[in-house]
Amino acid sequence: MTTTYTTEQILHYKADNERRVREAAERGDVFVDGMPLKVTMELTADCNFFCRMCEFPVPREDGRKKGYDLHMRTELFDLLSPQVMPHALVVNLTVVGEPLMIPYLDRVIEQAQEWNTKIEFITNGQLLDRTMVEKVGPWTSAMIISFDGGTRRTFNRIRIGGDFDVITKNMLVFDRWRKSLPEGSWKPGLHLNVTLMRENIEELPTIIRIAKLLDVNRVAAAWMIAFNDKMAQSSCFRHPALANASLREARRVAEELGVSVGLPAEIPGPSEAEIASTVLREPDLRDGPLPHLRSMLEGGAEVEIISMPAAIDEAFHEYTPPPTAGPAGLASEGLREVNVHTHAQERAFGSPLQQSADERRLQAQVAANAVSEPPASPPTLGYGHAAEPKLEGSRYTCKFLWNELFVNISGDVAPCCIQGRPIVGNIHQQDLASIWNGPPMREMRERLVQGDPIPCCRDCNYNTQLGQGTYRTDTFFIERPRRT
């Protein structure tokens, strides 16, 4: 017998789960009495771009040639979904791929709709035309566009396969669509994620001006991680005075225009005099940063744009073999030098599951029906608000350990997407609830609370870019052993 639940019942259950998770996080509990509020299900590693700061295009192409499956198999998704959708407020569909290329995206949307779960799309935006907007928009928590240039020339040379003009038009189409929704209905966010490198750092203020024109809710930027020698030359850590001066100008522009931003902490080393004397070359755009959208921005009809992406040989970066030596010659001082460890992949203990996918779904539905005293009115769920511990006097915090899980294409589960993260289980061997509160997760939480986090948690990129902790060279310059 299949039990169905009303929207109100599901929302009440999710609100109760959220309350328990947030209370556990605030107390710093090692055992979390609730399921994660956000889960990343890596449903695809495929992508239509060849971004040169990305480490995956070359192995992705190798995988295609060898016939590897670049998508999570549907049977694995069917195993995972009933363990995620009834509890999670938000699901993200991939880490390294393009979510709009998932072959069974309709199936994902149906599951999200059934359980009132929002989908976070981190996308390159090239495929986000009106048809796609209308398809995915109603179930979207936030449309997050990876956006790495303030001009078409820079953008297209970094994000090979994409076209600045097409993507900015798609963003405007999305914004128009969400503003057309009835008053009181859910309206998803529109965000930009920027990977900062030497080639685009001076255009960061321009990106913020673009965000203002497109009514973007928030611009978040992070330093590029270099995976080879060529990329290392483009790292902003090689140009710290320029990087810091650009950050300050971007913050000034954001404050002037009223744009919400999340920018990384400044790079240590350069003096105030060096930063002040740096001459920035923000593009001189007399017709504004989006001349191709002028009529649409003024309320006109949707314009047609022919996509003209840059050729691969126009790219700023090229693939080179991984370096064998560390990142010598860093221009800045004060970076924390540490040895680059090969972090052991921990696995959770436990026997293989005996339940079928249908039994799991029933178990989840029973749990959803078990809230004894639902609130008097439907709750307002905290989309986008991470459950984090409040550790007084500690330099450490974490938005992942009490809030999220990541499941990759093969079913391996990790606590986060940070470099060096451990594997804490596999959904072929355990259910997600057992992994969530399994020995590795409990140990990671306990050690963080005690101020002695495991190696990958010490000064991780998430914290250091927020200004908590010290930048580590091994998290921005990744050594890979040469192939023999």
PDB file of N, CA, C and O in Angstrom, residues 75-119:
ATOM      1  N   GLU A  75      19.234   3.616 -11.639  1.00  0.00           N
ATOM      2  CA  GLU A  75      18.907   2.750 -10.506  1.00  0.00           C
ATOM      3  C   GLU A  75      19.579   3.234  -9.223  1.00  0.00           C
ATOM      4  O   GLU A  75      19.032   3.061  -8.127  1.00  0.00           O
ATOM      5  N   LEU A  76      20.755   3.850  -9.357  1.00  0.00           N
ATOM      6  CA  LEU A  76      21.408   4.409  -8.179  1.00  0.00           C
ATOM      7  C   LEU A  76      20.663   5.661  -7.707  1.00  0.00           C
ATOM      8  O   LEU A  76      20.490   5.865  -6.506  1.00  0.00           O
ATOM      9  N   PHE A  77      20.228   6.480  -8.648  1.00  0.00           N
ATOM     10  CA  PHE A  77      19.413   7.640  -8.270  1.00  0.00           C
ATOM     11  C   PHE A  77      18.134   7.185  -7.568  1.00  0.00           C
ATOM     12  O   PHE A  77      17.712   7.779  -6.571  1.00  0.00           O
ATOM     13  N   ASP A  78      17.502   6.137  -8.082  1.00  0.00           N
ATOM     14  CA  ASP A  78      16.271   5.629  -7.474  1.00  0.00           C
ATOM     15  C   ASP A  78      16.515   5.076  -6.073  1.00  0.00           C
ATOM     16  O   ASP A  78      15.614   5.097  -5.225  1.00  0.00           O
ATOM     17  N   LEU A  79      17.714   4.569  -5.818  1.00  0.00           N
ATOM     18  CA  LEU A  79      18.086   4.123  -4.479  1.00  0.00           C
ATOM     19  C   LEU A  79      18.313   5.309  -3.556  1.00  0.00           C
ATOM     20  O   LEU A  79      17.929   5.297  -2.376  1.00  0.00           O
ATOM     21  N   LEU A  80      18.924   6.365  -4.093  1.00  0.00           N
ATOM     22  CA  LEU A  80      19.318   7.513  -3.280  1.00  0.00           C
ATOM     23  C   LEU A  80      18.162   8.471  -3.015  1.00  0.00           C
ATOM     24  O   LEU A  80      18.022   8.992  -1.895  1.00  0.00           O
ATOM     25  N   SER A  81      17.341   8.710  -4.017  1.00  0.00           N
ATOM     26  CA  SER A  81      16.322   9.750  -3.923  1.00  0.00           C
ATOM     27  C   SER A  81      15.398   9.613  -2.714  1.00  0.00           C
ATOM     28  O   SER A  81      15.169  10.596  -1.992  1.00  0.00           O
ATOM     29  N   PRO A  82      14.828   8.426  -2.423  1.00  0.00           N
ATOM     30  CA  PRO A  82      13.935   8.328  -1.257  1.00  0.00           C
ATOM     31  C   PRO A  82      14.641   8.489   0.076  1.00  0.00           C
ATOM     32  O   PRO A  82      13.980   8.654   1.112  1.00  0.00           O
ATOM     33  N   GLN A  83      15.967   8.442   0.079  1.00  0.00           N
ATOM     34  CA  GLN A  83      16.709   8.695   1.300  1.00  0.00           C
ATOM     35  C   GLN A  83      17.047  10.172   1.466  1.00  0.00           C
ATOM     36  O   GLN A  83      17.532  10.582   2.515  1.00  0.00           O
ATOM     37  N   VAL A  84      16.802  10.947   0.420  1.00  0.00           N
ATOM     38  CA  VAL A  84      17.166  12.361   0.422  1.00  0.00           C
ATOM     39  C   VAL A  84      15.957  13.273   0.361  1.00  0.00           C
ATOM     40  O   VAL A  84      15.777  14.167   1.208  1.00  0.00           O
ATOM     41  N   MET A  85      15.114  13.065  -0.629  1.00  0.00           N
ATOM     42  CA  MET A  85      14.044  14.019  -0.931  1.00  0.00           C
ATOM     43  C   MET A  85      13.061  14.254   0.214  1.00  0.00           C
ATOM     44  O   MET A  85      12.645  15.395   0.444  1.00  0.00           O
ATOM     45  N   PRO A  86      12.656  13.220   0.979  1.00  0.00           N
ATOM     46  CA  PRO A  86      11.678  13.481   2.044  1.00  0.00           C
ATOM     47  C   PRO A  86      12.207  14.380   3.155  1.00  0.00           C
ATOM     48  O   PRO A  86      11.418  14.989   3.887  1.00  0.00           O
ATOM     49  N   HIS A  87      13.526  14.461   3.319  1.00  0.00           N
ATOM     50  CA  HIS A  87      14.112  15.199   4.436  1.00  0.00           C
ATOM     51  C   HIS A  87      14.721  16.537   4.011  1.00  0.00           C
ATOM     52  O   HIS A  87      14.592  17.537   4.722  1.00  0.00           O
ATOM     53  N   ALA A  88      15.438  16.538   2.899  1.00  0.00           N
ATOM     54  CA  ALA A  88      16.244  17.700   2.512  1.00  0.00           C
ATOM     55  C   ALA A  88      15.381  18.891   2.113  1.00  0.00           C
ATOM     56  O   ALA A  88      14.325  18.734   1.491  1.00  0.00           O
ATOM     57  N   LEU A  89      15.859  20.064   2.471  1.00  0.00           N
ATOM     58  CA  LEU A  89      15.237  21.285   1.977  1.00  0.00           C
ATOM     59  C   LEU A  89      15.692  21.566   0.557  1.00  0.00           C
ATOM     60  O   LEU A  89      14.918  22.048  -0.274  1.00  0.00           O
ATOM     61  N   VAL A  90      16.966  21.268   0.292  1.00  0.00           N
ATOM     62  CA  VAL A  90      17.580  21.600  -0.990  1.00  0.00           C
ATOM     63  C   VAL A  90      18.448  20.439  -1.448  1.00  0.00           C
ATOM     64  O   VAL A  90      19.135  19.817  -0.641  1.00  0.00           O
ATOM     65  N   VAL A  91      18.406  20.155  -2.750  1.00  0.00           N
ATOM     66  CA  VAL A  91      19.377  19.238  -3.349  1.00  0.00           C
ATOM     67  C   VAL A  91      20.122  19.982  -4.457  1.00  0.00           C
ATOM     68  O   VAL A  91      19.550  20.825  -5.148  1.00  0.00           O
ATOM     69  N   ASN A  92      21.402  19.686  -4.555  1.00  0.00           N
ATOM     70  CA  ASN A  92      22.230  20.178  -5.651  1.00  0.00           C
ATOM     71  C   ASN A  92      22.553  18.972  -6.519  1.00  0.00           C
ATOM     72  O   ASN A  92      22.780  17.883  -6.004  1.00  0.00           O
ATOM     73  N   LEU A  93      22.600  19.156  -7.834  1.00  0.00           N
ATOM     74  CA  LEU A  93      22.622  18.012  -8.732  1.00  0.00           C
ATOM     75  C   LEU A  93      23.990  17.618  -9.253  1.00  0.00           C
ATOM     76  O   LEU A  93      24.108  16.612  -9.946  1.00  0.00           O
ATOM     77  N   THR A  94      25.012  18.390  -8.993  1.00  0.00           N
ATOM     78  CA  THR A  94      26.330  18.006  -9.469  1.00  0.00           C
ATOM     79  C   THR A  94      27.394  18.888  -8.845  1.00  0.00           C
ATOM     80  O   THR A  94      27.090  19.947  -8.291  1.00  0.00           O
ATOM     81  N   VAL A  95      28.650  18.434  -8.932  1.00  0.00           N
ATOM     82  CA  VAL A  95      29.791  19.207  -8.457  1.00  0.00           C
ATOM     83  C   VAL A  95      30.644  19.653  -9.634  1.00  0.00           C
ATOM     84  O   VAL A  95      31.037  20.807  -9.734  1.00  0.00           O
ATOM     85  N   VAL A  96      30.930  18.731 -10.547  1.00  0.00           N
ATOM     86  CA  VAL A  96      31.865  19.035 -11.638  1.00  0.00           C
ATOM     87  C   VAL A  96      31.199  19.026 -13.008  1.00  0.00           C
ATOM     88  O   VAL A  96      31.866  19.287 -14.009  1.00  0.00           O
ATOM     89  N   GLY A  97      29.915  18.741 -13.085  1.00  0.00           N
ATOM     90  CA  GLY A  97      29.236  18.653 -14.376  1.00  0.00           C
ATOM     91  C   GLY A  97      28.216  19.758 -14.556  1.00  0.00           C
ATOM     92  O   GLY A  97      28.053  20.638 -13.719  1.00  0.00           O
ATOM     93  N   GLU A  98      27.499  19.681 -15.673  1.00  0.00           N
ATOM     94  CA  GLU A  98      26.456  20.651 -16.002  1.00  0.00           C
ATOM     95  C   GLU A  98      25.094  20.016 -15.721  1.00  0.00           C
ATOM     96  O   GLU A  98      24.681  19.079 -16.414  1.00  0.00           O
ATOM     97  N   PRO A  99      24.371  20.510 -14.708  1.00  0.00           N
ATOM     98  CA  PRO A  99      23.131  19.848 -14.290  1.00  0.00           C
ATOM     99  C   PRO A  99      22.040  19.834 -15.358  1.00  0.00           C
ATOM    100  O   PRO A  99      21.190  18.944 -15.356  1.00  0.00           O
ATOM    101  N   LEU A 100      22.047  20.805 -16.266  1.00  0.00           N
ATOM    102  CA  LEU A 100      21.004  20.838 -17.294  1.00  0.00           C
ATOM    103  C   LEU A 100      21.232  19.787 -18.370  1.00  0.00           C
ATOM    104  O   LEU A 100      20.424  19.664 -19.293  1.00  0.00           O
ATOM    105  N   MET A 101      22.326  19.011 -18.259  1.00  0.00           N
ATOM    106  CA  MET A 101      22.598  17.916 -19.191  1.00  0.00           C
ATOM    107  C   MET A 101      22.234  16.555 -18.612  1.00  0.00           C
ATOM    108  O   MET A 101      22.465  15.530 -19.258  1.00  0.00           O
ATOM    109  N   ILE A 102      21.681  16.516 -17.404  1.00  0.00           N
ATOM    110  CA  ILE A 102      21.286  15.239 -16.800  1.00  0.00           C
ATOM    111  C   ILE A 102      20.213  14.594 -17.681  1.00  0.00           C
ATOM    112  O   ILE A 102      19.174  15.203 -17.945  1.00  0.00           O
ATOM    113  N   PRO A 103      20.423  13.358 -18.163  1.00  0.00           N
ATOM    114  CA  PRO A 103      19.477  12.771 -19.120  1.00  0.00           C
ATOM    115  C   PRO A 103      18.099  12.484 -18.532  1.00  0.00           C
ATOM    116  O   PRO A 103      17.118  12.412 -19.272  1.00  0.00           O
ATOM    117  N   TYR A 104      18.017  12.301 -17.222  1.00  0.00           N
ATOM    118  CA  TYR A 104      16.717  12.028 -16.590  1.00  0.00           C
ATOM    119  C   TYR A 104      16.308  13.192 -15.685  1.00  0.00           C
ATOM    120  O   TYR A 104      15.747  12.993 -14.600  1.00  0.00           O
ATOM    121  N   LEU A 105      16.550  14.409 -16.150  1.00  0.00           N
ATOM    122  CA  LEU A 105      16.227  15.596 -15.361  1.00  0.00           C
ATOM    123  C   LEU A 105      14.738  15.662 -15.034  1.00  0.00           C
ATOM    124  O   LEU A 105      14.352  16.096 -13.944  1.00  0.00           O
ATOM    125  N   ASP A 106      13.876  15.224 -15.961  1.00  0.00           N
ATOM    126  CA  ASP A 106      12.431  15.215 -15.688  1.00  0.00           C
ATOM    127  C   ASP A 106      12.111  14.354 -14.465  1.00  0.00           C
ATOM    128  O   ASP A 106      11.264  14.710 -13.642  1.00  0.00           O
ATOM    129  N   ARG A 107      12.793  13.237 -14.353  1.00  0.00           N
ATOM    130  CA  ARG A 107      12.573  12.331 -13.229  1.00  0.00           C
ATOM    131  C   ARG A 107      12.982  12.998 -11.914  1.00  0.00           C
ATOM    132  O   ARG A 107      12.307  12.867 -10.888  1.00  0.00           O
ATOM    133  N   VAL A 108      14.088  13.734 -11.954  1.00  0.00           N
ATOM    134  CA  VAL A 108      14.559  14.448 -10.763  1.00  0.00           C
ATOM    135  C   VAL A 108      13.535  15.494 -10.336  1.00  0.00           C
ATOM    136  O   VAL A 108      13.209  15.632  -9.150  1.00  0.00           O
ATOM    137  N   ILE A 109      13.035  16.238 -11.297  1.00  0.00           N
ATOM    138  CA  ILE A 109      12.054  17.282 -11.001  1.00  0.00           C
ATOM    139  C   ILE A 109      10.778  16.676 -10.421  1.00  0.00           C
ATOM    140  O   ILE A 109      10.181  17.224  -9.475  1.00  0.00           O
ATOM    141  N   GLU A 110      10.352  15.537 -10.948  1.00  0.00           N
ATOM    142  CA  GLU A 110       9.155  14.877 -10.414  1.00  0.00           C
ATOM    143  C   GLU A 110       9.336  14.506  -8.943  1.00  0.00           C
ATOM    144  O   GLU A 110       8.423  14.668  -8.128  1.00  0.00           O
ATOM    145  N   GLN A 111      10.522  13.987  -8.605  1.00  0.00           N
ATOM    146  CA  GLN A 111      10.803  13.628  -7.214  1.00  0.00           C
ATOM    147  C   GLN A 111      10.822  14.870  -6.319  1.00  0.00           C
ATOM    148  O   GLN A 111      10.284  14.858  -5.205  1.00  0.00           O
ATOM    149  N   ALA A 112      11.437  15.927  -6.806  1.00  0.00           N
ATOM    150  CA  ALA A 112      11.483  17.170  -6.036  1.00  0.00           C
ATOM    151  C   ALA A 112      10.083  17.721  -5.816  1.00  0.00           C
ATOM    152  O   ALA A 112       9.740  18.201  -4.726  1.00  0.00           O
ATOM    153  N   GLN A 113       9.260  17.648  -6.845  1.00  0.00           N
ATOM    154  CA  GLN A 113       7.885  18.134  -6.745  1.00  0.00           C
ATOM    155  C   GLN A 113       7.088  17.304  -5.739  1.00  0.00           C
ATOM    156  O   GLN A 113       6.337  17.842  -4.923  1.00  0.00           O
ATOM    157  N   GLU A 114       7.269  15.981  -5.785  1.00  0.00           N
ATOM    158  CA  GLU A 114       6.511  15.105  -4.881  1.00  0.00           C
ATOM    159  C   GLU A 114       6.797  15.418  -3.421  1.00  0.00           C
ATOM    160  O   GLU A 114       5.885  15.398  -2.582  1.00  0.00           O
ATOM    161  N   TRP A 115       8.072  15.747  -3.098  1.00  0.00           N
ATOM    162  CA  TRP A 115       8.471  15.940  -1.714  1.00  0.00           C
ATOM    163  C   TRP A 115       8.703  17.405  -1.358  1.00  0.00           C
ATOM    164  O   TRP A 115       9.265  17.696  -0.305  1.00  0.00           O
ATOM    165  N   ASN A 116       8.293  18.311  -2.214  1.00  0.00           N
ATOM    166  CA  ASN A 116       8.475  19.736  -1.939  1.00  0.00           C
ATOM    167  C   ASN A 116       9.934  20.058  -1.578  1.00  0.00           C
ATOM    168  O   ASN A 116      10.221  20.744  -0.594  1.00  0.00           O
ATOM    169  N   THR A 117      10.825  19.528  -2.383  1.00  0.00           N
ATOM    170  CA  THR A 117      12.253  19.763  -2.206  1.00  0.00           C
ATOM    171  C   THR A 117      12.732  20.694  -3.317  1.00  0.00           C
ATOM    172  O   THR A 117      12.424  20.472  -4.488  1.00  0.00           O
ATOM    173  N   LYS A 118      13.477  21.728  -2.950  1.00  0.00           N
ATOM    174  CA  LYS A 118      13.977  22.660  -3.947  1.00  0.00           C
ATOM    175  C   LYS A 118      15.307  22.164  -4.530  1.00  0.00           C
ATOM    176  O   LYS A 118      16.068  21.471  -3.862  1.00  0.00           O
ATOM    177  N   ILE A 119      15.566  22.547  -5.770  1.00  0.00           N
ATOM    178  CA  ILE A 119      16.790  22.152  -6.463  1.00  0.00           C
ATOM    179  C   ILE A 119      17.682  23.372  -6.637  1.00  0.00           C
ATOM    180  O   ILE A 119      17.233  24.418  -7.112  1.00  0.00           O
TER     181      ILE A 119
END
